[in-house]
Coordinates of C-alpha atoms in Angstrom, one line a residue:
X1 CA 29.3 101.8 101.3
X2 CA 32.8 102.8 102.4
X3 CA 35.5 102.1 99.7
X4 CA 38.0 99.3 100.2
X5 CA 41.2 100.3 102.0
X6 CA 44.2 101.7 100.0
X7 CA 47.2 99.4 99.4
X8 CA 49.1 101.0 102.3
X9 CA 46.1 100.7 104.7
X10 CA 45.5 97.1 103.6
X11 CA 49.1 96.2 104.5
X12 CA 48.7 97.9 107.9
X13 CA 45.4 96.0 108.6
X14 CA 47.1 92.8 107.6
X15 CA 49.8 93.4 110.2
X16 CA 47.2 94.3 112.8
X17 CA 45.1 91.2 112.1
X18 CA 46.0 89.6 115.5
X19 CA 46.1 92.9 117.4
X20 CA 43.8 95.8 118.3
X21 CA 43.2 97.7 115.1
X22 CA 44.2 101.3 116.1
X23 CA 47.3 102.9 114.6
X24 CA 49.1 106.0 113.4
X25 CA 50.4 106.5 109.9
X26 CA 53.5 108.7 109.3
X27 CA 54.0 110.0 105.8
X28 CA 57.8 110.3 105.5
X29 CA 57.6 111.8 102.0
X30 CA 55.5 114.7 103.5
X31 CA 58.0 115.1 106.3
X32 CA 61.0 115.4 103.9
X33 CA 59.0 117.8 101.6
X34 CA 58.2 120.0 104.6
X35 CA 61.8 120.1 105.8
X36 CA 63.1 121.1 102.3
X37 CA 60.3 123.7 101.8
X38 CA 61.1 125.3 105.2
X39 CA 64.8 125.4 104.3
X40 CA 64.0 127.3 101.1
X41 CA 61.5 129.6 102.9
X42 CA 64.2 130.5 105.4
X43 CA 66.6 131.6 102.7
X44 CA 68.8 128.5 102.9
X45 CA 69.6 129.0 106.6
X46 CA 70.6 125.9 108.5
X47 CA 67.6 124.0 109.8
X48 CA 67.8 122.3 113.1
X49 CA 64.8 120.0 113.4
X50 CA 63.1 119.5 116.8
X51 CA 62.5 115.8 117.4
X52 CA 61.9 115.9 121.2
X53 CA 59.0 114.0 122.7
X54 CA 59.4 111.2 120.2
X55 CA 59.2 113.8 117.3
X56 CA 56.0 115.2 118.7
X57 CA 54.5 111.7 118.8
X58 CA 55.5 110.8 115.3
X59 CA 58.4 108.5 116.1
X60 CA 61.8 110.1 116.6
X61 CA 64.2 107.6 114.9
X62 CA 62.4 107.1 111.6
X63 CA 61.6 110.8 111.4
X64 CA 65.2 111.8 112.2
X65 CA 66.4 109.6 109.4
X66 CA 64.0 111.2 107.0
X67 CA 65.0 114.7 108.2
X68 CA 68.6 113.8 107.7
X69 CA 67.8 112.7 104.1
X70 CA 66.0 116.1 103.6
X71 CA 69.2 117.9 104.5
X72 CA 68.6 119.3 108.0
X73 CA 71.8 120.4 109.7
X74 CA 71.1 119.2 113.3
X75 CA 68.5 117.7 115.7
X76 CA 67.1 119.1 118.9
X77 CA 66.0 117.0 121.9
X78 CA 64.8 117.8 125.4
X79 CA 66.2 114.8 127.3
X80 CA 69.6 113.2 127.3
X81 CA 67.9 109.8 126.7
X82 CA 66.4 111.1 123.5
X83 CA 69.8 112.0 122.2
X84 CA 71.4 108.8 123.2
X85 CA 68.6 106.8 121.5
X86 CA 69.3 108.7 118.2
X87 CA 73.0 108.0 118.5
X88 CA 72.4 104.3 119.1
X89 CA 70.2 104.3 116.0
X90 CA 73.2 105.5 114.0
X91 CA 72.4 109.2 113.7
X92 CA 75.5 111.3 113.1
X93 CA 74.0 114.8 112.8
X94 CA 74.8 117.3 115.5
X95 CA 72.4 117.0 118.5
X96 CA 71.4 119.9 120.7
X97 CA 70.0 119.2 124.1
X98 CA 67.6 122.0 124.9
X99 CA 66.6 120.8 128.4
X100 CA 68.6 120.7 131.6
X101 CA 71.7 118.6 132.1
X102 CA 71.1 115.1 133.5
X103 CA 71.1 115.0 137.3
X104 CA 74.1 112.6 137.4
X105 CA 76.4 114.9 135.4
X106 CA 77.4 115.6 131.8
X107 CA 79.5 112.4 131.0
X108 CA 76.7 110.8 129.0
X109 CA 76.5 114.0 126.8
X110 CA 80.2 114.0 126.1
X111 CA 80.3 110.3 125.5
X112 CA 77.6 110.5 122.8
X113 CA 78.5 113.9 121.4
X114 CA 75.3 115.6 122.5
X115 CA 75.8 119.4 122.9
X116 CA 73.8 120.9 125.8
X117 CA 72.3 124.4 125.8
X118 CA 73.9 125.9 129.0
X119 CA 72.4 128.6 131.2
X120 CA 74.6 128.4 134.3
X121 CA 78.3 128.5 135.1
X122 CA 77.8 125.4 137.2
X123 CA 76.6 123.4 134.2
X124 CA 79.6 124.6 132.1
X125 CA 81.9 123.4 134.9
X126 CA 80.1 120.0 135.0
X127 CA 80.6 119.7 131.2
X128 CA 84.3 120.7 131.5
X129 CA 84.8 118.0 134.2
X130 CA 83.2 115.4 132.0
X131 CA 85.4 116.4 129.1
X132 CA 88.5 116.1 131.2
X133 CA 87.5 112.8 132.7
X134 CA 86.8 111.3 129.3
X135 CA 89.7 112.9 127.5
X136 CA 87.4 114.4 124.9
X137 CA 86.3 117.8 123.6
X138 CA 82.7 118.9 124.2
X139 CA 80.5 121.3 122.3
X140 CA 77.9 123.4 123.9
X141 CA 75.4 126.1 123.0
X142 CA 74.8 129.2 125.2
X143 CA 71.1 129.9 126.0
X144 CA 70.4 133.5 126.9
X145 CA 67.2 134.7 128.7
X146 CA 65.7 137.6 126.7
X147 CA 62.2 137.5 128.2
X148 CA 61.0 133.9 128.5
X149 CA 62.1 133.7 132.1
X150 CA 62.6 129.9 131.9
X151 CA 66.0 128.4 130.9
X152 CA 68.6 130.9 129.8
X153 CA 71.5 132.8 131.3
X154 CA 70.5 136.2 132.8
X155 CA 72.3 139.1 130.9
X156 CA 73.9 140.2 134.1
X157 CA 75.6 136.8 134.5
X158 CA 77.2 136.8 131.0
X159 CA 80.6 138.3 132.1
X160 CA 81.0 135.5 134.8
X161 CA 80.1 132.8 132.3
X162 CA 82.6 134.2 129.7
X163 CA 85.3 134.1 132.4
X164 CA 84.4 130.5 133.2
X165 CA 84.5 129.6 129.5
X166 CA 88.0 130.8 129.2
X167 CA 89.1 128.2 131.8
X168 CA 87.1 125.4 130.1
X169 CA 89.7 124.5 127.6
X170 CA 88.0 121.4 126.1
X171 CA 84.6 123.0 125.8
X172 CA 83.6 124.8 122.6
X173 CA 80.8 127.3 122.1
X174 CA 78.9 126.5 118.9
X175 CA 75.9 128.8 118.9
X176 CA 74.0 131.4 121.0
X177 CA 70.2 131.0 121.3
X178 CA 67.2 132.3 123.0
X179 CA 63.5 131.3 123.1
X180 CA 60.6 133.5 122.1
X181 CA 57.8 133.8 124.7
X182 CA 54.9 135.0 122.4
X183 CA 53.3 132.2 120.5
X184 CA 50.0 133.7 119.2
X185 CA 51.7 137.0 118.2
X186 CA 55.3 136.1 117.3
X187 CA 55.9 139.4 115.4
X188 CA 54.4 141.7 118.1
X189 CA 56.2 144.2 120.3
X190 CA 57.2 141.7 123.0
X191 CA 58.8 139.4 120.4
X192 CA 60.6 142.3 118.7
X193 CA 62.0 143.4 122.1
X194 CA 63.3 139.9 122.7
X195 CA 65.0 139.9 119.3
X196 CA 66.6 143.3 119.9
X197 CA 67.8 142.1 123.3
X198 CA 69.3 139.0 121.7
X199 CA 71.1 141.3 119.3
X200 CA 72.9 143.2 122.0
X201 CA 73.8 140.0 123.9
X202 CA 75.2 138.3 120.8
X203 CA 77.4 141.3 120.2
X204 CA 78.8 140.9 123.7
X205 CA 79.3 137.1 123.2
X206 CA 81.2 137.6 120.0
X207 CA 83.5 140.2 121.6
X208 CA 84.1 138.0 124.6
X209 CA 84.8 134.8 122.7
X210 CA 86.5 136.5 119.8
X211 CA 84.5 134.6 117.2
X212 CA 81.4 135.1 115.0
X213 CA 79.2 132.7 116.9
X214 CA 75.9 131.9 115.0
X215 CA 72.7 132.9 116.8
X216 CA 69.2 131.5 116.6
X217 CA 65.8 132.4 118.0
X218 CA 63.1 131.2 115.5
X219 CA 61.0 128.2 116.3
X220 CA 57.8 127.3 114.4
X221 CA 55.7 130.3 115.6
X222 CA 58.4 132.8 114.6
X223 CA 58.7 131.2 111.2
X224 CA 55.0 131.9 110.7
X225 CA 54.9 135.5 111.8
X226 CA 58.3 137.0 112.5
X227 CA 60.9 136.6 109.7
X228 CA 63.1 139.1 111.5
X229 CA 63.7 136.4 114.1
X230 CA 65.4 134.0 111.8
X231 CA 69.0 135.2 112.6
X232 CA 71.6 132.7 111.4
X233 CA 69.7 129.4 111.7
X234 CA 66.2 128.2 112.6
X235 CA 64.8 125.3 114.7
X236 CA 61.3 124.4 113.6
X237 CA 59.3 121.7 115.3
X238 CA 55.6 121.6 114.7
X239 CA 55.8 123.0 111.2
X240 CA 58.0 120.1 110.1
X241 CA 55.1 117.9 110.8
X242 CA 52.7 120.0 108.8
X243 CA 50.8 121.5 111.8
X244 CA 50.3 125.1 112.7
X245 CA 51.3 126.1 116.2
X246 CA 48.5 128.5 116.7
X247 CA 45.2 129.2 114.8
X248 CA 46.1 132.9 114.2
X249 CA 49.2 131.9 112.3
X250 CA 49.8 131.0 108.7
X251 CA 52.7 128.9 107.4
X252 CA 55.4 130.6 105.4
X253 CA 54.8 128.1 102.6
X254 CA 52.3 125.3 102.0
X255 CA 53.0 122.3 104.2
X256 CA 51.7 118.7 104.1
X257 CA 50.3 117.0 107.2
X258 CA 52.5 114.1 108.2
X259 CA 50.4 112.1 110.7
X260 CA 47.1 110.3 110.4
X261 CA 45.4 108.6 113.3
X262 CA 43.0 105.8 112.6
X263 CA 41.0 103.0 114.2
X264 CA 38.2 100.6 113.3
X265 CA 34.5 100.4 114.2
X266 CA 34.2 97.2 116.2
X267 CA 30.4 97.3 116.6
X268 CA 27.6 99.2 115.0
X269 CA 24.1 99.0 116.6
X270 CA 20.7 100.6 116.0
X271 CA 19.3 102.5 118.9
X272 CA 15.9 104.3 119.3
X273 CA 15.5 108.0 120.2
X274 CA 16.0 108.7 123.9
X275 CA 18.8 106.2 124.4
X276 CA 21.5 107.1 126.9
X277 CA 25.0 106.4 125.5
X278 CA 28.2 105.6 127.5
X279 CA 29.3 106.3 131.1
X280 CA 26.9 108.5 133.1
X281 CA 24.6 108.7 130.1
X282 CA 26.2 112.0 129.1
X283 CA 24.6 111.7 125.6
X284 CA 21.0 110.9 124.9
X285 CA 20.1 110.2 121.2
X286 CA 17.6 112.9 120.0
X287 CA 16.4 110.5 117.3
X288 CA 16.7 106.9 116.1
X289 CA 20.2 106.4 114.9
X290 CA 23.1 103.9 114.8
X291 CA 25.9 104.0 117.4
X292 CA 29.3 102.8 116.4
X293 CA 31.8 101.7 119.0
X294 CA 35.4 102.4 117.9
X295 CA 38.6 100.8 119.2
X296 CA 40.3 104.0 120.5
X297 CA 40.1 105.7 123.8
X298 CA 41.9 108.2 126.0
X299 CA 44.7 105.8 126.7
X300 CA 45.4 106.1 122.9
X301 CA 45.3 109.9 122.9
X302 CA 41.7 110.6 122.2
X303 CA 40.7 113.1 124.8
X304 CA 38.2 111.9 127.4
X305 CA 36.1 115.0 127.0
X306 CA 36.1 115.0 123.2
X307 CA 32.6 113.5 123.1
X308 CA 30.0 116.0 122.1
X309 CA 32.7 118.3 120.7
X310 CA 34.9 116.4 118.2
X311 CA 34.1 114.4 115.1
X312 CA 35.6 111.5 113.3
X313 CA 35.7 110.7 109.6
X314 CA 34.4 107.6 107.9
X315 CA 33.9 107.1 104.1
X316 CA 34.2 110.8 103.5
X317 CA 31.6 111.7 106.1
X318 CA 32.0 113.5 109.4
X319 CA 30.3 111.8 112.3
X320 CA 30.2 113.2 115.9
X321 CA 31.8 111.5 118.9
X322 CA 29.1 111.2 121.6
X323 CA 29.2 110.4 125.3
X324 CA 32.3 110.1 127.4
X325 CA 35.4 108.7 125.7
X326 CA 36.5 105.6 127.5
X327 CA 40.0 104.4 128.2
X328 CA 40.0 102.0 125.3
X329 CA 36.8 102.7 123.3
X330 CA 34.6 105.6 122.2
X331 CA 31.1 106.0 120.7
X332 CA 30.2 107.6 117.4
X333 CA 26.8 108.6 116.1
X334 CA 26.9 107.0 112.7
X335 CA 23.5 108.2 111.6
X336 CA 20.4 106.2 110.7
X337 CA 21.6 105.1 107.3
X338 CA 23.8 102.1 106.8
X339 CA 27.1 103.8 105.7
X340 CA 29.4 102.7 108.5
X341 CA 29.7 99.0 109.4
X342 CA 31.7 96.9 111.9
X343 CA 35.2 96.5 110.5
X344 CA 35.3 99.8 108.6
X345 CA 38.2 102.2 109.1
X346 CA 37.4 105.4 111.1
X347 CA 39.8 108.3 110.8
X348 CA 40.5 110.5 113.9
X349 CA 43.1 112.7 112.2
X350 CA 43.7 112.6 108.4
X351 CA 42.2 112.2 105.0
X352 CA 39.7 109.6 103.9
X353 CA 37.1 109.3 101.2
X354 CA 38.0 112.7 99.7
X355 CA 37.5 114.6 103.0
X356 CA 40.0 115.7 105.6
X357 CA 39.8 116.0 109.4
X358 CA 42.8 118.2 110.4
X359 CA 44.4 118.2 113.8
X360 CA 43.8 122.0 113.8
X361 CA 40.0 121.2 113.6
X362 CA 40.2 119.0 116.7
X363 CA 42.1 121.7 118.5
X364 CA 39.5 124.3 117.7
X365 CA 36.7 122.0 118.9
X366 CA 38.3 120.8 122.0
X367 CA 40.2 123.9 123.2
X368 CA 43.6 122.0 123.3
X369 CA 46.8 122.9 121.5
X370 CA 48.3 120.7 118.8
X371 CA 51.3 120.2 121.1
X372 CA 49.0 118.5 123.7
X373 CA 47.2 116.4 121.1
X374 CA 50.3 115.1 119.4
X375 CA 52.4 114.4 122.5
X376 CA 49.4 112.8 124.1
X377 CA 49.0 110.1 121.4
X378 CA 49.4 106.9 123.3
X379 CA 52.7 104.9 123.3
X380 CA 50.7 101.7 122.9
X381 CA 49.5 102.8 119.5
X382 CA 51.8 101.4 116.8
X383 CA 53.3 103.8 114.2
X384 CA 53.5 102.8 110.5
X385 CA 55.9 104.7 108.3
X386 CA 54.9 105.2 104.7
X387 CA 56.4 106.4 101.4
X388 CA 53.5 106.8 99.0
X389 CA 51.5 103.6 99.2
X390 CA 54.4 101.6 100.4
X391 CA 54.8 100.6 104.0
X392 CA 58.5 100.9 104.7
X393 CA 58.7 100.5 108.5
X394 CA 56.6 99.4 111.4
X395 CA 57.1 100.7 114.9
X396 CA 56.0 99.1 118.2
X397 CA 53.1 99.9 120.4
X398 CA 53.4 99.1 124.1
X399 CA 51.4 95.9 123.6
X400 CA 54.1 94.3 121.4
X401 CA 56.1 94.6 118.3
X402 CA 54.5 94.7 114.9
X403 CA 55.5 91.7 112.8

């Protein structure tokens, strides 16, 4: 038999009693511990925490509060709306917008003290216009292209940008940054070339602006395999949440997974050998067994093609997903013995019954990256924020607020 739920899980199930029992647990203690450990591993350099894409599916506002408590120096978002939401929630940390300026202009950034990473003279001019219009000063970061060929000012355009900056009296440069292209080999020759290129450009910026502008390059992959890329500050994302960005990499220090993804078996039925399971009968049982139907599907973030490749965890036992994952449901081969019953908790990511199913395991079996898995976790799945065995906050899924 599967053991009774923990105190935290019992509290979650009580809140979900009138709803669909599929949820995500966020361990805020683990998040804070990871942030502090990464700060120490980076020699005390300022840590700017990446909380874009709803903190990689973890819940941006509760996670940002925990990261602030852990002592991070700033937050990184990809969209202006993400930064505005943090400000409206009361966050006072500096916020860096790593993505493009809003199409309508920079006023919303100046109004909410969100500093964009600029790559074009036109964007600096838009920021300067917004600062003049609102009668406020505006901070910005200068992103330089050292080999990513995405966002970033081309080195040849740096003199023109510096000239424009001298005329943007209310706009203040805070840092210089670039982005590493290599993820699987962050300390390899290509990454070293990028870091060297950044060094030459930073020297030019410091001469042109007449100040010792801090520089940063290292995101999570670099922190795993390229200490030389740390520069003056670091901006981890995935590592904060206790997940490795690539299977070849190892974390600089031990980290704790922050997210668990769970659901419930809604039906368990015996079936004979030779039974076709699910849409198109993609799985046929090789022997008599019990098929469990779980209340999670691809609309919740469980990949449609995970059947036949991924596993779930129930009562400390791994069980294979079988057949096509549906939009709202999926099937599990629970085995011929009566271990799993209707109403039992099934873990898709996390620890249960002394065993652990890591996100990295799912990535290895499905051929997807952890970024895809995490940001694909459905918005309709409620998030529950825990400290130890205490439920401290409940977030909403798209099907309504948690009481």
